[in-house]
């Protein structure tokens, strides 16, 4: 199967076919390029999606570490790795397929142009040989006709009796001349014919087959290259399938790691206040004045007068105040965390003690290292001056003393909290046993009394305490700003309780995101509301971050 043998007369069609082959190659290269763009855009969109839903800040107190949240963050990490594999696919296709196709297409065009030029040159040379042969043939034909005319003219004059001998001799010489020229043209025509036949045989059996063979090889190599690129196109993605499978397996493992019981315990640990549920309200006997009218000398009269309570105050202040921390306390956070509920205060103190112990251990290790280095310098003075380590050693000792004092102070606060919690537990246990006896005898500080007179005297203090509590949590003073934020995107704020903002607008942050995706902010004119946390860039003050 050879183009030179079977397609010897199809030069124009081979020209068109090889051009079609290059066009098809470039068409496939364009297809690969568009596929690369799709992969790149897909990877970019996946990364933007991961960035959008990843936590903005990595603060210890940012949000509780629920297993469902951790699983989601692991899924986001796996999805980010998956996006990376799509980028690898695009890069591999661009390097192995598209880039190779474009280089090969350029080389193919150059080679095709060279082979076609050789074919056209060979055809032009054969046409030139044919023209030379045809010209010699026509000249020979023309000389033969002239010789035939000279022959006829000589015979006519030779047979004419009236013709002179000179005319006959002249016609004879003309005949001889024409005959001689006809013989020369005959020989020229024969030589040109032999040369053309040789060149034509060479053209169709040697030159053209060789050129067509090169074209055939070129076209077959183009087909092989397309086959390799098809395979490379698929291999680019097949190579990353194991890694993609691991990403998907990681997502499944993340889903299996969700523990609903653990999350419920985290909710308890995060929000448990440590306060006791409110006790039963005492029975307020409004019928005492009836008995007082019947018998003014009753023994219980002084006691009832002492226990007389303004019902308006009791009901009004107790209503809606069953939970002590119904609203967020105002003002800056205190060093001993006394602004927090007991359980949360205990957790914060324990965390601070653990951090201080870690810092103390680091300082202790540094002190031991400095002492060892000092000993080495004392034994080997050429290695260093022992006195140069004394300032650093003194600084480390001061830091250790400071940390010990801090630990001691926080442990005292922790003991105080744990003592109160234990006392409340004991009192609750006692009140469960003697419910009928002690009902309504708990003072605001949590102490109990068995003296009815003291109990009656303690109730007004309890109301005073409630009034103070209400004043602390129900005043309308604006919340203090704990930082500021800048709007990254505009927000309409059509819903009730939200705050509209423009891109680039600066707002005060008055309440951090509690995990629901909203941050409470305030404008300079005092307007407050909630804005999406993902729409803003938050900068908290150092004092608020530490609280």
Short mmCIF file of C-alpha atoms in Angstrom, two decimals:
data_model
loop_
_atom_site.label_atom_id
_atom_site.label_comp_id
_atom_site.label_asym_id
_atom_site.label_seq_id
_atom_site.Cartn_x
_atom_site.Cartn_y
_atom_site.Cartn_z
CA UNK A 1 0.00 0.00 0.00
CA UNK A 2 1.77 3.06 -1.34
CA UNK A 3 0.49 6.49 -2.27
CA UNK A 4 3.21 6.77 -4.94
CA UNK A 5 2.04 3.63 -6.77
CA UNK A 6 -1.72 3.97 -6.36
CA UNK A 7 -2.19 7.75 -6.22
CA UNK A 8 0.43 8.75 -8.83
CA UNK A 9 -2.00 11.13 -10.53
CA UNK A 10 -3.69 12.57 -7.35
CA UNK A 11 -1.26 15.31 -6.37
CA UNK A 12 -3.99 17.95 -5.85
CA UNK A 13 -6.12 15.63 -3.73
CA UNK A 14 -3.11 14.71 -1.59
CA UNK A 15 -2.43 18.43 -1.18
CA UNK A 16 -5.99 18.92 0.12
CA UNK A 17 -5.87 15.81 2.33
CA UNK A 18 -2.62 16.75 4.09
CA UNK A 19 -3.99 20.26 4.69
CA UNK A 20 -7.16 18.74 6.17
CA UNK A 21 -5.01 16.57 8.44
CA UNK A 22 -3.19 19.60 9.85
CA UNK A 23 -6.49 21.47 10.27
CA UNK A 24 -7.95 18.51 12.19
CA UNK A 25 -4.85 18.40 14.40
CA UNK A 26 -5.27 22.07 15.25
CA UNK A 27 -8.99 21.57 15.84
CA UNK A 28 -8.23 18.88 18.43
CA UNK A 29 -5.61 21.16 19.99
CA UNK A 30 -8.31 23.84 20.35
CA UNK A 31 -10.58 21.29 22.01
CA UNK A 32 -7.85 20.40 24.52
CA UNK A 33 -7.24 24.09 25.24
CA UNK A 34 -10.92 24.66 26.04
CA UNK A 35 -10.93 21.57 28.27
CA UNK A 36 -7.89 22.99 30.11
CA UNK A 37 -9.74 26.27 30.65
CA UNK A 38 -12.73 24.37 32.04
CA UNK A 39 -10.49 22.47 34.49
CA UNK A 40 -8.74 25.68 35.58
CA UNK A 41 -12.01 27.54 36.11
CA UNK A 42 -13.48 24.54 37.97
CA UNK A 43 -10.46 24.38 40.27
CA UNK A 44 -10.59 28.14 40.83
CA UNK A 45 -14.29 28.04 41.71
CA UNK A 46 -13.71 25.13 44.10
CA UNK A 47 -10.91 27.03 45.86
CA UNK A 48 -13.08 30.14 46.13
CA UNK A 49 -15.87 28.01 47.58
CA UNK A 50 -13.52 26.51 50.15
CA UNK A 51 -12.13 29.94 51.03
CA UNK A 52 -15.66 31.31 51.44
CA UNK A 53 -16.70 28.66 53.96
CA UNK A 54 -13.42 28.21 55.81
CA UNK A 55 -13.23 29.90 59.23
CA UNK A 56 -11.90 33.44 58.93
CA UNK A 57 -9.87 33.44 62.17
CA UNK A 58 -8.19 30.68 64.18
CA UNK A 59 -8.88 31.90 67.71
CA UNK A 60 -9.12 29.53 70.65
CA UNK A 61 -12.41 31.08 71.71
CA UNK A 62 -13.70 31.46 68.18
CA UNK A 63 -16.26 28.68 68.39
CA UNK A 64 -16.74 25.33 70.09
CA UNK A 65 -14.98 22.51 68.31
CA UNK A 66 -18.02 20.40 67.49
CA UNK A 67 -17.32 17.16 65.65
CA UNK A 68 -19.74 18.22 62.94
CA UNK A 69 -17.76 21.47 62.46
CA UNK A 70 -14.43 19.64 62.47
CA UNK A 71 -15.80 17.15 59.93
CA UNK A 72 -16.97 19.99 57.69
CA UNK A 73 -13.57 21.71 57.91
CA UNK A 74 -11.87 18.39 57.04
CA UNK A 75 -14.21 18.06 54.06
CA UNK A 76 -13.23 21.59 52.98
CA UNK A 77 -9.54 20.62 53.22
CA UNK A 78 -10.16 17.50 51.14
CA UNK A 79 -12.11 19.57 48.61
CA UNK A 80 -9.20 22.01 48.44
CA UNK A 81 -6.88 19.07 47.69
CA UNK A 82 -9.39 17.88 45.10
CA UNK A 83 -9.24 21.31 43.45
CA UNK A 84 -5.46 20.98 43.41
CA UNK A 85 -5.77 17.71 41.50
CA UNK A 86 -7.98 19.41 38.91
CA UNK A 87 -5.18 21.96 38.49
CA UNK A 88 -2.73 19.08 38.05
CA UNK A 89 -4.98 17.65 35.31
CA UNK A 90 -5.05 21.03 33.55
CA UNK A 91 -1.28 21.44 33.85
CA UNK A 92 -0.61 17.91 32.57
CA UNK A 93 -2.95 18.40 29.60
CA UNK A 94 -1.38 21.74 28.80
CA UNK A 95 2.17 20.38 28.87
CA UNK A 96 1.72 16.85 27.55
CA UNK A 97 -1.10 17.32 25.02
CA UNK A 98 -1.75 20.93 24.00
CA UNK A 99 1.85 22.12 24.02
CA UNK A 100 3.03 19.03 22.17
CA UNK A 101 0.27 19.38 19.57
CA UNK A 102 1.13 23.01 18.85
CA UNK A 103 4.84 22.23 18.42
CA UNK A 104 4.08 19.24 16.21
CA UNK A 105 1.60 21.24 14.09
CA UNK A 106 4.28 23.84 13.37
CA UNK A 107 6.81 21.18 12.34
CA UNK A 108 4.15 19.41 10.27
CA UNK A 109 3.33 22.54 8.30
CA UNK A 110 6.99 23.13 7.52
CA UNK A 111 7.53 19.52 6.36
CA UNK A 112 4.36 19.47 4.24
CA UNK A 113 5.35 22.70 2.53
CA UNK A 114 8.78 21.28 1.66
CA UNK A 115 7.38 18.04 0.20
CA UNK A 116 4.75 19.82 -1.88
CA UNK A 117 7.38 22.22 -3.23
CA UNK A 118 9.50 19.25 -4.30
CA UNK A 119 6.48 17.70 -6.05
CA UNK A 120 5.67 20.93 -7.85
CA UNK A 121 9.29 21.33 -8.95
CA UNK A 122 9.34 17.77 -10.33
CA UNK A 123 6.09 18.38 -12.19
CA UNK A 124 7.43 21.66 -13.61
CA UNK A 125 10.60 19.93 -14.80
CA UNK A 126 8.56 17.20 -16.51
CA UNK A 127 6.36 19.83 -18.16
CA UNK A 128 9.48 21.61 -19.42
CA UNK A 129 10.81 18.37 -20.95
CA UNK A 130 7.45 17.77 -22.59
CA UNK A 131 7.42 21.25 -24.09
CA UNK A 132 10.92 20.76 -25.50
CA UNK A 133 9.91 17.45 -27.01
CA UNK A 134 6.69 18.92 -28.38
CA UNK A 135 8.55 21.86 -29.93
CA UNK A 136 11.06 19.56 -31.67
CA UNK A 137 8.17 17.42 -32.89
CA UNK A 138 6.33 20.39 -34.34
CA UNK A 139 9.55 21.67 -35.98
CA UNK A 140 10.22 18.24 -37.49
CA UNK A 141 6.65 18.12 -38.76
CA UNK A 142 6.99 21.55 -40.29
CA UNK A 143 10.32 20.73 -42.00
CA UNK A 144 8.83 17.54 -43.42
CA UNK A 145 5.98 19.49 -45.00
CA UNK A 146 8.49 21.99 -46.46
CA UNK A 147 10.61 19.12 -47.86
CA UNK A 148 7.49 17.56 -49.38
CA UNK A 149 6.65 20.86 -51.05
CA UNK A 150 10.22 21.15 -52.37
CA UNK A 151 9.93 17.60 -53.73
CA UNK A 152 6.74 18.42 -55.59
CA UNK A 153 8.20 21.65 -56.95
CA UNK A 154 11.32 19.84 -58.23
CA UNK A 155 9.30 17.07 -59.93
CA UNK A 156 7.02 19.63 -61.61
CA UNK A 157 9.96 21.64 -63.01
CA UNK A 158 11.82 18.47 -64.00
CA UNK A 159 8.85 17.26 -66.08
CA UNK A 160 8.22 20.70 -67.54
CA UNK A 161 9.94 20.92 -71.01
CA UNK A 162 9.72 24.66 -70.98
CA UNK A 163 11.64 24.97 -67.70
CA UNK A 164 15.22 26.01 -67.94
CA UNK A 165 18.05 23.90 -66.66
CA UNK A 166 18.93 26.57 -64.09
CA UNK A 167 15.41 26.51 -62.59
CA UNK A 168 15.52 22.71 -62.33
CA UNK A 169 18.93 22.84 -60.68
CA UNK A 170 17.75 25.46 -58.24
CA UNK A 171 14.67 23.36 -57.30
CA UNK A 172 16.91 20.37 -56.81
CA UNK A 173 19.19 22.27 -54.44
CA UNK A 174 16.14 23.52 -52.51
CA UNK A 175 14.88 19.94 -52.21
CA UNK A 176 18.21 18.75 -50.92
CA UNK A 177 18.32 21.57 -48.34
CA UNK A 178 14.82 20.85 -47.07
CA UNK A 179 15.49 17.16 -46.95
CA UNK A 180 18.66 17.75 -44.94
CA UNK A 181 16.87 20.05 -42.46
CA UNK A 182 14.05 17.54 -42.10
CA UNK A 183 16.60 14.85 -41.25
CA UNK A 184 18.23 17.08 -38.62
CA UNK A 185 14.86 17.93 -37.01
CA UNK A 186 13.99 14.29 -37.09
CA UNK A 187 17.10 13.46 -35.13
CA UNK A 188 16.40 16.33 -32.70
CA UNK A 189 12.82 15.17 -32.21
CA UNK A 190 13.99 11.60 -31.60
CA UNK A 191 16.52 12.77 -28.99
CA UNK A 192 13.94 14.98 -27.21
CA UNK A 193 11.38 12.19 -27.29
CA UNK A 194 13.83 9.74 -25.79
CA UNK A 195 14.82 12.29 -23.10
CA UNK A 196 11.15 13.05 -22.23
CA UNK A 197 10.26 9.40 -21.98
CA UNK A 198 13.19 8.88 -19.64
CA UNK A 199 12.27 11.86 -17.49
CA UNK A 200 8.61 10.87 -17.44
CA UNK A 201 9.47 7.35 -16.33
CA UNK A 202 11.76 8.75 -13.68
CA UNK A 203 9.07 11.22 -12.58
CA UNK A 204 6.28 8.67 -12.14
CA UNK A 205 8.33 5.75 -10.87
CA UNK A 206 11.07 7.38 -8.79
CA UNK A 207 10.60 11.08 -7.98
CA UNK A 208 6.83 11.23 -7.33
CA UNK A 209 6.70 7.93 -5.38
CA UNK A 210 9.51 9.22 -3.18
CA UNK A 211 7.71 12.52 -2.53
CA UNK A 212 4.40 10.77 -1.95
CA UNK A 213 6.11 8.35 0.39
CA UNK A 214 7.32 11.28 2.50
CA UNK A 215 3.80 12.74 2.50
CA UNK A 216 2.36 9.36 3.47
CA UNK A 217 4.88 8.98 6.30
CA UNK A 218 4.09 12.50 7.47
CA UNK A 219 0.34 11.83 7.50
CA UNK A 220 0.77 8.53 9.31
CA UNK A 221 2.97 10.20 11.92
CA UNK A 222 0.26 12.82 12.36
CA UNK A 223 -2.27 10.05 12.97
CA UNK A 224 0.07 8.36 15.48
CA UNK A 225 0.61 11.68 17.25
CA UNK A 226 -3.15 12.15 17.55
CA UNK A 227 -3.43 8.66 19.00
CA UNK A 228 -0.73 9.44 21.59
CA UNK A 229 -2.44 12.71 22.50
CA UNK A 230 -5.78 10.95 22.90
CA UNK A 231 -4.11 8.57 25.33
CA UNK A 232 -2.28 11.39 27.12
CA UNK A 233 -5.57 13.28 27.42
CA UNK A 234 -7.07 10.36 29.32
CA UNK A 235 -3.89 9.57 31.28
CA UNK A 236 -3.75 13.14 32.58
CA UNK A 237 -6.91 12.48 34.54
CA UNK A 238 -6.33 8.80 35.24
CA UNK A 239 -3.10 9.61 37.10
CA UNK A 240 -4.90 11.73 39.68
CA UNK A 241 -7.82 9.33 40.20
CA UNK A 242 -6.07 7.55 43.14
CA UNK A 243 -5.47 10.88 44.87
CA UNK A 244 -9.03 12.03 44.14
CA UNK A 245 -10.26 8.73 45.58
CA UNK A 246 -8.26 9.43 48.74
CA UNK A 247 -9.86 12.88 48.94
CA UNK A 248 -13.31 11.33 48.67
CA UNK A 249 -12.37 8.68 51.24
CA UNK A 250 -11.22 11.49 53.52
CA UNK A 251 -14.62 13.13 53.15
CA UNK A 252 -16.33 9.86 54.06
CA UNK A 253 -14.07 9.41 57.10
CA UNK A 254 -14.87 12.98 58.12
CA UNK A 255 -18.56 12.20 57.88
CA UNK A 256 -18.09 9.07 60.02
CA UNK A 257 -16.19 11.07 62.64
CA UNK A 258 -19.29 13.10 63.56
CA UNK A 259 -20.28 12.19 67.15
CA UNK A 260 -23.62 13.60 68.25
CA UNK A 261 -23.07 12.68 71.91
CA UNK A 262 -19.74 14.47 71.99
CA UNK A 263 -21.26 17.55 70.37
CA UNK A 264 -24.01 17.57 72.97
CA UNK A 265 -21.38 17.42 75.71
CA UNK A 266 -19.52 20.33 74.08
CA UNK A 267 -22.73 22.37 74.16
CA UNK A 268 -23.00 21.64 77.89
CA UNK A 269 -19.35 22.54 78.49
CA UNK A 270 -19.66 25.74 76.44
CA UNK A 271 -22.85 27.15 77.95
CA UNK A 272 -23.17 25.63 81.41
CA UNK A 273 -23.33 28.55 83.87
CA UNK A 274 -23.05 26.63 87.16
CA UNK A 275 -25.97 28.51 88.68
CA UNK A 276 -28.67 26.59 90.46
CA UNK A 277 -32.18 26.65 89.02
CA UNK A 278 -34.40 29.20 90.82
CA UNK A 279 -36.09 27.96 93.92
CA UNK A 280 -39.80 27.85 94.59
CA UNK A 281 -41.51 31.15 95.19
CA UNK A 282 -42.78 31.46 98.76
CA UNK A 283 -46.48 31.47 99.40
CA UNK A 284 -47.65 35.02 100.05
CA UNK A 285 -50.61 34.90 102.37
CA UNK A 286 -52.80 37.93 101.71
CA UNK A 287 -55.36 36.71 104.22
CA UNK A 288 -53.25 37.71 107.23
CA UNK A 289 -55.19 40.94 107.73
CA UNK A 290 -58.37 38.87 108.22
CA UNK A 291 -56.82 37.02 111.12
CA UNK A 292 -55.34 40.23 112.43
CA UNK A 293 -58.84 41.73 112.56
CA UNK A 294 -60.25 38.75 114.39
CA UNK A 295 -57.47 38.55 116.98
CA UNK A 296 -55.12 41.49 117.41
CA UNK A 297 -53.28 39.67 120.20
CA UNK A 298 -52.02 36.79 118.08
CA UNK A 299 -48.41 35.88 118.43
CA UNK A 300 -47.81 35.63 114.68
CA UNK A 301 -48.74 39.28 113.98
CA UNK A 302 -45.19 40.74 114.29
CA UNK A 303 -43.83 37.96 112.12
CA UNK A 304 -46.41 38.53 109.41
CA UNK A 305 -45.76 42.24 109.42
CA UNK A 306 -42.06 41.59 109.08
CA UNK A 307 -42.70 39.28 106.14
CA UNK A 308 -45.02 41.71 104.37
CA UNK A 309 -43.71 42.17 100.85
CA UNK A 310 -44.70 44.50 98.11
CA UNK A 311 -46.38 42.09 95.71
CA UNK A 312 -45.87 44.46 92.81
CA UNK A 313 -42.13 44.43 93.31
CA UNK A 314 -41.89 40.68 93.78
CA UNK A 315 -43.98 39.66 90.81
CA UNK A 316 -42.68 42.37 88.52
CA UNK A 317 -39.03 41.68 89.20
CA UNK A 318 -39.31 37.93 89.29
CA UNK A 319 -41.20 37.79 86.05
CA UNK A 320 -38.88 36.79 83.22
CA UNK A 321 -35.87 36.51 85.56
CA UNK A 322 -35.81 32.77 86.11
CA UNK A 323 -32.45 32.61 84.29
CA UNK A 324 -29.83 34.81 85.84
CA UNK A 325 -27.84 35.50 82.67
CA UNK A 326 -30.65 36.39 80.34
CA UNK A 327 -28.57 39.20 78.81
CA UNK A 328 -24.92 39.70 78.18
CA UNK A 329 -23.12 41.60 81.01
CA UNK A 330 -21.72 44.95 80.06
CA UNK A 331 -18.40 46.57 80.67
CA UNK A 332 -14.85 45.31 80.24
CA UNK A 333 -13.93 41.75 81.22
CA UNK A 334 -12.42 41.33 84.68
CA UNK A 335 -9.09 39.66 85.36
CA UNK A 336 -10.62 37.02 87.63
CA UNK A 337 -13.49 36.37 85.17
CA UNK A 338 -15.99 37.21 87.89
CA UNK A 339 -18.25 38.67 85.18
CA UNK A 340 -18.82 35.10 83.89
CA UNK A 341 -21.13 32.43 85.29
CA UNK A 342 -19.44 30.08 87.80
CA UNK A 343 -18.91 27.13 85.46
CA UNK A 344 -17.59 29.28 82.62
CA UNK A 345 -15.41 31.16 85.10
CA UNK A 346 -14.00 27.87 86.36
CA UNK A 347 -13.18 26.76 82.80
CA UNK A 348 -11.50 30.07 81.94
CA UNK A 349 -9.43 30.01 85.11
CA UNK A 350 -8.41 26.40 84.51
CA UNK A 351 -7.37 27.24 80.94
CA UNK A 352 -5.33 30.19 82.16
CA UNK A 353 -3.66 28.06 84.85
CA UNK A 354 -2.76 25.43 82.22
CA UNK A 355 -1.28 28.10 79.96
CA UNK A 356 0.69 29.62 82.82
CA UNK A 357 2.00 26.17 83.81
CA UNK A 358 3.17 25.62 80.23
CA UNK A 359 4.92 28.99 80.22
CA UNK A 360 6.46 28.19 83.61
CA UNK A 361 7.74 24.87 82.27
CA UNK A 362 9.33 26.66 79.31
CA UNK A 363 11.02 29.15 81.63
CA UNK A 364 12.19 26.28 83.88
CA UNK A 365 13.68 24.46 80.91
CA UNK A 366 15.37 27.67 79.80
CA UNK A 367 16.77 28.21 83.32
CA UNK A 368 18.17 24.64 83.40
CA UNK A 369 19.74 25.18 79.97
CA UNK A 370 21.32 28.46 81.09
CA UNK A 371 22.69 26.84 84.26
CA UNK A 372 24.22 24.00 82.23
CA UNK A 373 25.70 26.47 79.78
CA UNK A 374 27.09 28.53 82.67
CA UNK A 375 28.73 25.42 84.13
CA UNK A 376 30.28 24.64 80.76
CA UNK A 377 31.62 28.21 80.45
CA UNK A 378 33.06 28.04 83.98
CA UNK A 379 34.85 24.79 83.19
CA UNK A 380 35.93 25.96 79.73
CA UNK A 381 36.42 29.78 79.77
CA UNK A 382 37.55 29.77 76.16
CA UNK A 383 33.97 28.85 75.08
CA UNK A 384 32.39 31.95 76.64
CA UNK A 385 32.04 34.29 79.57
CA UNK A 386 29.84 32.89 82.39
CA UNK A 387 28.98 36.41 83.50
CA UNK A 388 27.30 37.15 80.15
CA UNK A 389 24.57 34.63 81.01
CA UNK A 390 23.75 36.21 84.37
CA UNK A 391 21.31 38.90 83.05
CA UNK A 392 19.38 36.34 81.04
CA UNK A 393 19.33 33.95 84.02
CA UNK A 394 18.09 36.73 86.31
CA UNK A 395 15.37 37.64 83.80
CA UNK A 396 14.30 34.00 83.59
CA UNK A 397 14.11 33.73 87.37
CA UNK A 398 11.98 36.90 87.52
CA UNK A 399 9.65 35.49 84.88
CA UNK A 400 9.36 32.25 86.87
CA UNK A 401 8.49 34.16 90.05
CA UNK A 402 5.94 36.23 88.19
CA UNK A 403 4.36 33.11 86.65
CA UNK A 404 4.24 31.36 90.04
CA UNK A 405 2.46 34.36 91.52
CA UNK A 406 0.00 34.40 88.66
CA UNK A 407 -0.62 30.67 89.04
CA UNK A 408 -1.11 31.04 92.78
CA UNK A 409 -3.53 33.92 92.29
CA UNK A 410 -5.58 32.08 89.66
CA UNK A 411 -5.58 28.88 91.74
CA UNK A 412 -7.00 30.90 94.65
CA UNK A 413 -9.78 32.19 92.40
CA UNK A 414 -10.36 28.66 91.10
CA UNK A 415 -10.58 27.29 94.63
CA UNK A 416 -13.06 30.01 95.47
CA UNK A 417 -15.23 29.10 92.47
CA UNK A 418 -15.04 25.35 93.13
CA UNK A 419 -15.84 25.96 96.81
CA UNK A 420 -18.94 27.94 95.91
CA UNK A 421 -20.08 25.34 93.41
CA UNK A 422 -19.62 22.59 96.01
CA UNK A 423 -21.44 24.69 98.62
CA UNK A 424 -24.33 25.22 96.24
CA UNK A 425 -24.46 21.48 95.57
CA UNK A 426 -24.55 20.76 99.30
CA UNK A 427 -27.25 23.34 99.83
CA UNK A 428 -29.28 21.96 96.97
CA UNK A 429 -29.00 18.47 98.45
CA UNK A 430 -30.03 19.85 101.85
CA UNK A 431 -32.98 21.70 100.37
CA UNK A 432 -34.15 18.56 98.57
CA UNK A 433 -34.25 16.68 101.89
CA UNK A 434 -35.85 19.47 103.92
CA UNK A 435 -37.93 20.96 101.12
CA UNK A 436 -40.95 21.66 103.26
CA UNK A 437 -38.89 23.21 106.06
CA UNK A 438 -36.46 25.37 104.10
CA UNK A 439 -38.75 26.48 101.29
CA UNK A 440 -38.23 30.18 100.64
CA UNK A 441 -35.39 30.57 103.16
CA UNK A 442 -32.46 30.94 100.80
CA UNK A 443 -30.79 34.30 100.98
CA UNK A 444 -29.35 36.06 97.87
CA UNK A 445 -25.83 34.96 98.83
CA UNK A 446 -26.96 31.34 98.98
CA UNK A 447 -26.94 31.03 102.82
CA UNK A 448 -29.73 29.42 104.76
CA UNK A 449 -31.29 30.27 108.11
CA UNK A 450 -33.64 28.38 110.33
CA UNK A 451 -34.76 31.48 112.22
CA UNK A 452 -38.11 32.61 110.95
CA UNK A 453 -37.51 36.19 112.10
CA UNK A 454 -34.20 36.32 110.29
CA UNK A 455 -35.90 34.88 107.24
CA UNK A 456 -38.48 37.64 107.33
CA UNK A 457 -35.78 40.24 107.64
CA UNK A 458 -33.82 38.75 104.77
CA UNK A 459 -36.56 39.10 102.18
CA UNK A 460 -36.28 42.87 101.65
CA UNK A 461 -32.57 42.36 101.05
CA UNK A 462 -33.44 39.79 98.46
CA UNK A 463 -35.63 42.30 96.66
CA UNK A 464 -32.87 44.84 96.85
CA UNK A 465 -30.55 42.33 95.23
CA UNK A 466 -33.07 41.71 92.45
CA UNK A 467 -33.34 45.42 91.85
CA UNK A 468 -29.58 45.72 91.56
CA UNK A 469 -29.47 42.73 89.17
CA UNK A 470 -32.14 44.25 86.97
CA UNK A 471 -30.36 47.57 86.89
CA UNK A 472 -27.20 45.83 85.75
CA UNK A 473 -28.73 43.87 82.88
CA UNK A 474 -31.75 45.89 81.80
CA UNK A 475 -30.37 49.38 81.32
CA UNK A 476 -30.37 50.76 77.81
CA UNK A 477 -26.76 51.92 77.68
CA UNK A 478 -25.18 51.05 74.31
CA UNK A 479 -22.78 48.11 74.20
CA UNK A 480 -19.11 49.15 74.14
CA UNK A 481 -17.20 48.74 70.89
CA UNK A 482 -14.78 45.80 70.99
CA UNK A 483 -13.21 46.55 67.63
CA UNK A 484 -14.00 47.75 64.14
CA UNK A 485 -14.67 46.21 60.75
CA UNK A 486 -14.58 47.12 57.08
CA UNK A 487 -17.29 46.05 54.64
CA UNK A 488 -15.79 43.88 51.89
CA UNK A 489 -19.11 43.55 50.03
CA UNK A 490 -22.30 45.66 50.10
CA UNK A 491 -25.26 44.34 52.14
CA UNK A 492 -28.89 45.45 51.69
CA UNK A 493 -30.10 44.64 55.22
CA UNK A 494 -33.79 44.30 54.33
CA UNK A 495 -34.56 41.84 57.16
CA UNK A 496 -35.51 43.08 60.59
CA UNK A 497 -32.57 43.41 62.96
CA UNK A 498 -29.97 43.64 60.16
CA UNK A 499 -27.85 46.65 59.27
CA UNK A 500 -27.34 47.79 55.68
CA UNK A 501 -23.79 48.72 54.68
CA UNK A 502 -21.83 49.85 51.65
CA UNK A 503 -18.60 48.38 50.34
CA UNK A 504 -15.63 49.92 52.17
CA UNK A 505 -17.78 51.34 55.01
CA UNK A 506 -16.18 51.28 58.49
CA UNK A 507 -18.38 50.08 61.39
CA UNK A 508 -17.86 49.47 65.11
CA UNK A 509 -18.02 45.82 66.27
CA UNK A 510 -20.05 45.50 69.47
CA UNK A 511 -20.63 41.74 69.51
CA UNK A 512 -18.60 38.96 67.90
CA UNK A 513 -19.95 36.16 65.71
CA UNK A 514 -21.34 33.40 67.95
CA UNK A 515 -21.09 30.74 65.27
CA UNK A 516 -24.30 31.65 63.40
CA UNK A 517 -22.52 33.72 60.71
CA UNK A 518 -23.67 37.15 61.98
CA UNK A 519 -21.75 39.96 63.73
CA UNK A 520 -23.40 42.81 65.58
CA UNK A 521 -22.15 46.23 64.45
CA UNK A 522 -22.90 49.91 64.93
CA UNK A 523 -22.53 53.00 62.77
CA UNK A 524 -21.09 56.25 64.03
CA UNK A 525 -24.63 57.68 64.19
CA UNK A 526 -25.59 54.97 66.70
CA UNK A 527 -27.61 52.73 64.34
CA UNK A 528 -27.07 49.06 65.26
CA UNK A 529 -27.82 45.72 63.64
CA UNK A 530 -26.40 42.42 62.45
CA UNK A 531 -24.26 42.00 59.32
CA UNK A 532 -22.93 38.79 57.68
CA UNK A 533 -19.51 37.89 59.08
CA UNK A 534 -18.30 36.74 55.64
CA UNK A 535 -19.02 40.23 54.23
CA UNK A 536 -16.66 42.08 56.60
CA UNK A 537 -13.03 42.18 57.66
CA UNK A 538 -12.98 42.34 61.48
CA UNK A 539 -10.20 43.86 63.59
CA UNK A 540 -10.68 43.34 67.34
CA UNK A 541 -9.01 45.38 70.05
CA UNK A 542 -6.37 43.57 72.12
CA UNK A 543 -8.36 44.04 75.33
CA UNK A 544 -11.46 42.45 73.80
CA UNK A 545 -9.53 39.52 72.37
CA UNK A 546 -8.18 38.60 75.73
CA UNK A 547 -11.60 38.71 77.43
#
